[in-house]
CSV table of C-alpha atoms in Angstrom, one decimal:
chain,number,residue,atom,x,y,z
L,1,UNK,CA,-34.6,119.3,29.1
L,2,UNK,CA,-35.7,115.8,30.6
L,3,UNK,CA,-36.4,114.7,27.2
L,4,UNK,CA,-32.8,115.6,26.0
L,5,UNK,CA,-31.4,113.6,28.8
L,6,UNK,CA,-33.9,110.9,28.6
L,7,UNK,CA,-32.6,110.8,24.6
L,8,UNK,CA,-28.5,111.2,25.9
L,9,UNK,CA,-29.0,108.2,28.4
L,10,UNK,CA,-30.8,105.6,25.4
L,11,UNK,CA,-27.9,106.9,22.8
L,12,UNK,CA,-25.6,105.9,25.6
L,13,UNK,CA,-27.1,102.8,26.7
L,14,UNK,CA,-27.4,102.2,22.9
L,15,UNK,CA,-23.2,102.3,22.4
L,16,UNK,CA,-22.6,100.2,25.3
L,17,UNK,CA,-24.8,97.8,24.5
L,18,UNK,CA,-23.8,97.4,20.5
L,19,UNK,CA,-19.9,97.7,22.0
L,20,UNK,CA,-20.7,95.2,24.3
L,21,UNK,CA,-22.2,92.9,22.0
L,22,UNK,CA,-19.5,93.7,19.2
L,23,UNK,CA,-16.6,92.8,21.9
L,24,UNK,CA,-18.5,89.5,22.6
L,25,UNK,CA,-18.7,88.5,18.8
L,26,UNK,CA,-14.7,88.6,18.8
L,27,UNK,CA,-13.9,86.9,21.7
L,28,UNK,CA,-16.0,84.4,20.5
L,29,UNK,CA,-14.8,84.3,16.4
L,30,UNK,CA,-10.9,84.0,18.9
L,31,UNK,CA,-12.7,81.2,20.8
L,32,UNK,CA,-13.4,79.1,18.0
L,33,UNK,CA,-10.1,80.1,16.3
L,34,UNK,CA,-7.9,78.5,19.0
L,35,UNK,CA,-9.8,75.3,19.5
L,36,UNK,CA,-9.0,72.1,18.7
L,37,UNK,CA,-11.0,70.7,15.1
L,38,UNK,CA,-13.5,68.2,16.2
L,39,UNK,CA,-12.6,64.3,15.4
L,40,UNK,CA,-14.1,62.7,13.4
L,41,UNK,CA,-15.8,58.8,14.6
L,42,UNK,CA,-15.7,57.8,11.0
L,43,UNK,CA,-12.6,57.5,10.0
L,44,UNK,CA,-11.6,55.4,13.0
L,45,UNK,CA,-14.4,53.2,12.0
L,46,UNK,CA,-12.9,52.7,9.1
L,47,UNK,CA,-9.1,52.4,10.1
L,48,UNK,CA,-10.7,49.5,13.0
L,49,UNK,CA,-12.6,47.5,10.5
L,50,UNK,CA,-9.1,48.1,7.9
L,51,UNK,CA,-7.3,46.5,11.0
L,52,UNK,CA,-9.9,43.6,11.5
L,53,UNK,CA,-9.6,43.0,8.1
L,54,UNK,CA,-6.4,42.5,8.3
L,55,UNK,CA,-6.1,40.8,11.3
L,56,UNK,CA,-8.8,38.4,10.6
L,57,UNK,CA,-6.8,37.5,7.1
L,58,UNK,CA,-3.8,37.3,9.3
L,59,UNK,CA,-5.4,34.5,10.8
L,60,UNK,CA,-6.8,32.7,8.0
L,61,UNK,CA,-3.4,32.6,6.5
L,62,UNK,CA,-2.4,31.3,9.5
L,63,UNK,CA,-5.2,28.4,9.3
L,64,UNK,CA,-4.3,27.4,5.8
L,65,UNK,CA,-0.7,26.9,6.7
L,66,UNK,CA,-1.4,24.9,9.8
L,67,UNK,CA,-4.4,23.1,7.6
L,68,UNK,CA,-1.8,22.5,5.0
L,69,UNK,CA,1.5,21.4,7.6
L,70,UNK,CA,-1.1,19.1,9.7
L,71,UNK,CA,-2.1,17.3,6.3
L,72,UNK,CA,1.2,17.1,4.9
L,73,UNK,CA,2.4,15.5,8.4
L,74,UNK,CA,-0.6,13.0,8.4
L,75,UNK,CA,0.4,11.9,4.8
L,76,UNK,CA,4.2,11.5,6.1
L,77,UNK,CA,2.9,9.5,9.3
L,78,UNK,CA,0.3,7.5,6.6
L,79,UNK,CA,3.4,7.1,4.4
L,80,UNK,CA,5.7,6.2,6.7
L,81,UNK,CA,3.0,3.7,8.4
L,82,UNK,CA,2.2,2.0,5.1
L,83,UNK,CA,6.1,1.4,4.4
L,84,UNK,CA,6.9,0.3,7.6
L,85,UNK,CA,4.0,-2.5,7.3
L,86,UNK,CA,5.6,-5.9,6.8
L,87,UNK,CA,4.7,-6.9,3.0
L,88,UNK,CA,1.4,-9.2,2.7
L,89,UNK,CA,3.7,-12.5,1.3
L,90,UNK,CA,0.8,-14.8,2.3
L,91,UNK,CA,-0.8,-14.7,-1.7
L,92,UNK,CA,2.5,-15.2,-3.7
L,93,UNK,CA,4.0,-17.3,-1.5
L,94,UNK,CA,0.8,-19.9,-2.0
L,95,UNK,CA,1.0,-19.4,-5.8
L,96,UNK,CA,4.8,-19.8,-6.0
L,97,UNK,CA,4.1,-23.1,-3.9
L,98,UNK,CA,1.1,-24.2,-6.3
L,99,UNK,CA,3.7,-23.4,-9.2
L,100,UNK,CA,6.1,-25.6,-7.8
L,101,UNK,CA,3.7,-28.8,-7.1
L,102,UNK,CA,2.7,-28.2,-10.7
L,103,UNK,CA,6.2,-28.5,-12.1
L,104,UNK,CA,7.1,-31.5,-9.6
L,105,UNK,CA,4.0,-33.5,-10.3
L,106,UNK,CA,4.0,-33.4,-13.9
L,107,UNK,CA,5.6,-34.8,-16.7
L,108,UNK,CA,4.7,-36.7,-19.8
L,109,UNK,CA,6.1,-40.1,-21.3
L,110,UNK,CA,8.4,-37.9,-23.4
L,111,UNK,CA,12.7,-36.7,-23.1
L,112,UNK,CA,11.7,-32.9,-23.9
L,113,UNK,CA,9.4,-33.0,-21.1
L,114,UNK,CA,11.7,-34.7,-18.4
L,115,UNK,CA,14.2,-32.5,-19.0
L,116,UNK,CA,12.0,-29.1,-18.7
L,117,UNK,CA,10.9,-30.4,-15.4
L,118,UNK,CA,13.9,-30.9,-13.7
L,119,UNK,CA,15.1,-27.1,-15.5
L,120,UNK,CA,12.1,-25.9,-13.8
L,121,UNK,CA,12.8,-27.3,-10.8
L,122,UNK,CA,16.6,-26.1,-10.6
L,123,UNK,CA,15.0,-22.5,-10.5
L,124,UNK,CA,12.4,-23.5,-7.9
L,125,UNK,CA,14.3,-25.3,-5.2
L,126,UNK,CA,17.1,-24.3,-3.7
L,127,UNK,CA,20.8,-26.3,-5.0
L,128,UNK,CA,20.7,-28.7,-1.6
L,129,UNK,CA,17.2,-30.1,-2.1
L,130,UNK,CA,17.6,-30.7,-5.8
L,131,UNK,CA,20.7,-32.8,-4.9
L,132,UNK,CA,18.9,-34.4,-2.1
L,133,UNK,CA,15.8,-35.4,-4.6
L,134,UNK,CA,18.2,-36.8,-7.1
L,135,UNK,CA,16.3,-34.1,-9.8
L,136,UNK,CA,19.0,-34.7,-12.6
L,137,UNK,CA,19.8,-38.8,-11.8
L,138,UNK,CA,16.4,-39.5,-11.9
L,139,UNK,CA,15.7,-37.7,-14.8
L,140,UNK,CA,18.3,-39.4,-17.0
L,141,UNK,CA,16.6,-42.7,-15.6
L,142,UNK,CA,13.4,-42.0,-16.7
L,143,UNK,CA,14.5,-40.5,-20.4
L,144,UNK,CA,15.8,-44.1,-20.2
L,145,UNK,CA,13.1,-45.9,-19.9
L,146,UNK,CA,11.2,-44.2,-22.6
L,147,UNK,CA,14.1,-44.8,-24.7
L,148,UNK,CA,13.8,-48.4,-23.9
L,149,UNK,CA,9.8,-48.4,-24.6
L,150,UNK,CA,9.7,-46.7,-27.8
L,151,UNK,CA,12.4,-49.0,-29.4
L,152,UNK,CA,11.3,-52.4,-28.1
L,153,UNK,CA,8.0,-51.7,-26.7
L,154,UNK,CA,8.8,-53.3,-23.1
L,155,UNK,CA,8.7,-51.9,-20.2
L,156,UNK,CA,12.2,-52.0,-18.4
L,157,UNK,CA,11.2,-53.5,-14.9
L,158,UNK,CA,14.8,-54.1,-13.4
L,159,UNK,CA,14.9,-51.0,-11.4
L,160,UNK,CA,12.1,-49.1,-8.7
L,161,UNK,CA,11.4,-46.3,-11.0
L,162,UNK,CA,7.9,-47.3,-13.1
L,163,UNK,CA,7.2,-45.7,-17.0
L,164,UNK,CA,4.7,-43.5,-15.5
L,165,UNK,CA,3.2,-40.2,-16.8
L,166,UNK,CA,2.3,-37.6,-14.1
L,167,UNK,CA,-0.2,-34.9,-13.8
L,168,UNK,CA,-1.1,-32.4,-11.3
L,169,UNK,CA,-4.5,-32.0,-10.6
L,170,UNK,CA,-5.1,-29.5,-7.0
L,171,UNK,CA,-3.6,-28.8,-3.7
L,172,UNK,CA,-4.6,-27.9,-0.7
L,173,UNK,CA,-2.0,-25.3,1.3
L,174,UNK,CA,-2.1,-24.8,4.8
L,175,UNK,CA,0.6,-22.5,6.8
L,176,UNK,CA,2.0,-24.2,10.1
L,177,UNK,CA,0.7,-21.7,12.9
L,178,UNK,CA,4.2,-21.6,14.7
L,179,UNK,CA,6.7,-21.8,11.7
L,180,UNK,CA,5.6,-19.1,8.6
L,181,UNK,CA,8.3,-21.1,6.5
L,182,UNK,CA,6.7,-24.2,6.9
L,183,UNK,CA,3.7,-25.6,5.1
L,184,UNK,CA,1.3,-28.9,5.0
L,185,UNK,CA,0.8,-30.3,1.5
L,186,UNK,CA,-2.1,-32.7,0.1
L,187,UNK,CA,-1.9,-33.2,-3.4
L,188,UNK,CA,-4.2,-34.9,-6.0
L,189,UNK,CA,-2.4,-36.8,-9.1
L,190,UNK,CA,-3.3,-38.2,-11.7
L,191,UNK,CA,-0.7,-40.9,-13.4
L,192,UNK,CA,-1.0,-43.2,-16.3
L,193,UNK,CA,1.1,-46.2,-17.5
L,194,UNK,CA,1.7,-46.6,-21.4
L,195,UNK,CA,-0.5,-49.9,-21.6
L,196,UNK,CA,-3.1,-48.2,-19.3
L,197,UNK,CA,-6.2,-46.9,-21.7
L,198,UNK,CA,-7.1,-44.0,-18.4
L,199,UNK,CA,-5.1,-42.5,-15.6
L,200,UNK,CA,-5.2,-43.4,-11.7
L,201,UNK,CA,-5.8,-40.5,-9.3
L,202,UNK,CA,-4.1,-40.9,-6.0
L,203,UNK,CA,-3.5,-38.3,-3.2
L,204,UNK,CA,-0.3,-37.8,-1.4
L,205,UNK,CA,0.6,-35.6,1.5
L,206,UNK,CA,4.0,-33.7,2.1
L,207,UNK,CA,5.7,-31.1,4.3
L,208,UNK,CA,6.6,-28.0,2.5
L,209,UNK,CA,9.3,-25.4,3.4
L,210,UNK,CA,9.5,-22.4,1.7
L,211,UNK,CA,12.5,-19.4,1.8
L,212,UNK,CA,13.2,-16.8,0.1
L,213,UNK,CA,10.8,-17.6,-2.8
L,214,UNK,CA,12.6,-21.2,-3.0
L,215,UNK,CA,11.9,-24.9,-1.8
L,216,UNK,CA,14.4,-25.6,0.8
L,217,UNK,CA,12.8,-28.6,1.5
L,218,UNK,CA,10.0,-31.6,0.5
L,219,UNK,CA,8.8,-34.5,3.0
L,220,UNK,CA,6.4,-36.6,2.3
L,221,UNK,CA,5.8,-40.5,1.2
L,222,UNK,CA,8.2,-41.1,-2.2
L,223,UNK,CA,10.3,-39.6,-4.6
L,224,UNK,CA,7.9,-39.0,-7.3
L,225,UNK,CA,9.8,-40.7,-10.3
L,226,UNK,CA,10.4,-43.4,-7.9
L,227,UNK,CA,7.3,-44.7,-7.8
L,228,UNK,CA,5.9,-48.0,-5.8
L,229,UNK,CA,4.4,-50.8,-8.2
L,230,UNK,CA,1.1,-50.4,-5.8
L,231,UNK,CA,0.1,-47.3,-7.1
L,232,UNK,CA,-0.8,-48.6,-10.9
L,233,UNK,CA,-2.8,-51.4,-9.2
């Protein structure tokens, strides 16, 4: 009898204990139904680093175009700098000045060549100073005179201007510090008479102004056609 209990009371416990254990598995199969799925780290890895990616572009984009606007505004401010500059004149004006000495200091014992000096000089000084000079007078003086020599062979000697050829040799230019417009000449010539068998060199200095890529003005010892006996001695 004690061992059909004994056996009733292990069956028993037996039941409980598999029900027990078979009520524990569902609750535990519900548990896991109803929660939440775990999240997954690698994905927002991922979407972070997308985002940086971006970001980080965002601003390199943003670079360029400042790179790009700050060099386009330093080539307007070099631009606008460079145009504002006041042209460098200095160079042309003392070649349009060593031009014009050329043209005034030189002419040969010949009509042709008096009268392409003074058309020279009608473009390179302005209308006042060629009237002043007496450009076209003069001229029509001289183309006298050689008229005169190559008929008779004499040298006319009844008025101040001499049968004189005239070449320019150099010049020395130098800018007055307080006037821009305003410029001291020294001049080397070299002049011949027709009976003369080599030139004379002589050196002359003159006050210069020079305007608006003309000679408004010429100072200095003597008209050049109009030249002293003295200098052929």
């Amino acid at each position: 009898m004690q061992d059909k209990r004994k056996f009733r009371l292990l069956v028993g416990v037996g039941v409980v204990t598999s029900a027990l254990i078979f009520i524990g598995l569902i609750l535990l199969v519900v548990h896991f139904m109803n929660a939440e799925p775990p999240t997954l780290e690698v994905p927002n890895q991922i979407q972070s680093s997308q985002a940086e990616s971006q970001e980080t572009k965002t601003e390199e984009s943003s670079r360029v175009a400042l790179v790009d606007g700050s060099s386009s505004s330093k080539e307007e401010i070099i631009k606008t700098t460079e145009s504002s500059r006041p042209p460098v004149r200095e160079v042309d004006e003392v070649s349009n000045i060593r031009n014009f000495l050329s043209v005034y200091f030189t002419w040969e014992l010949q009509e042709d060549s008096v009268t392409e000096r003074a058309e020279l000089l009608q473009e390179l000084m302005t209308e006042k100073l060629y009237d002043k000079k007496e450009i076209e007078a003069d001229s029509e003086v001289l183309k006298e005179l050689i008229d005169t020599f190559n008929e008779t062979n004499e040298i006319n000697t009844s008025n101040s201007m001499q049968l004189l050829s005239s070449r320019y040799l150099s010049s020395q230019i130098y800018q007055d510090t307080n006037d821009e417009t305003l410029y001291r000449i020294t001049v080397r010539i070299a002049k011949q008479a027709p009976y003369q068998d080599a030139p004379f060199m002589i050196e002359e200095a003159y006050h210069l102004r020079f305007e608006d890529n003309h000679v408004t003005d010429l100072d200095g010892p003597k008209d050049q056609l109009r030249s002293d006996t003295n200098d052929s001695e």
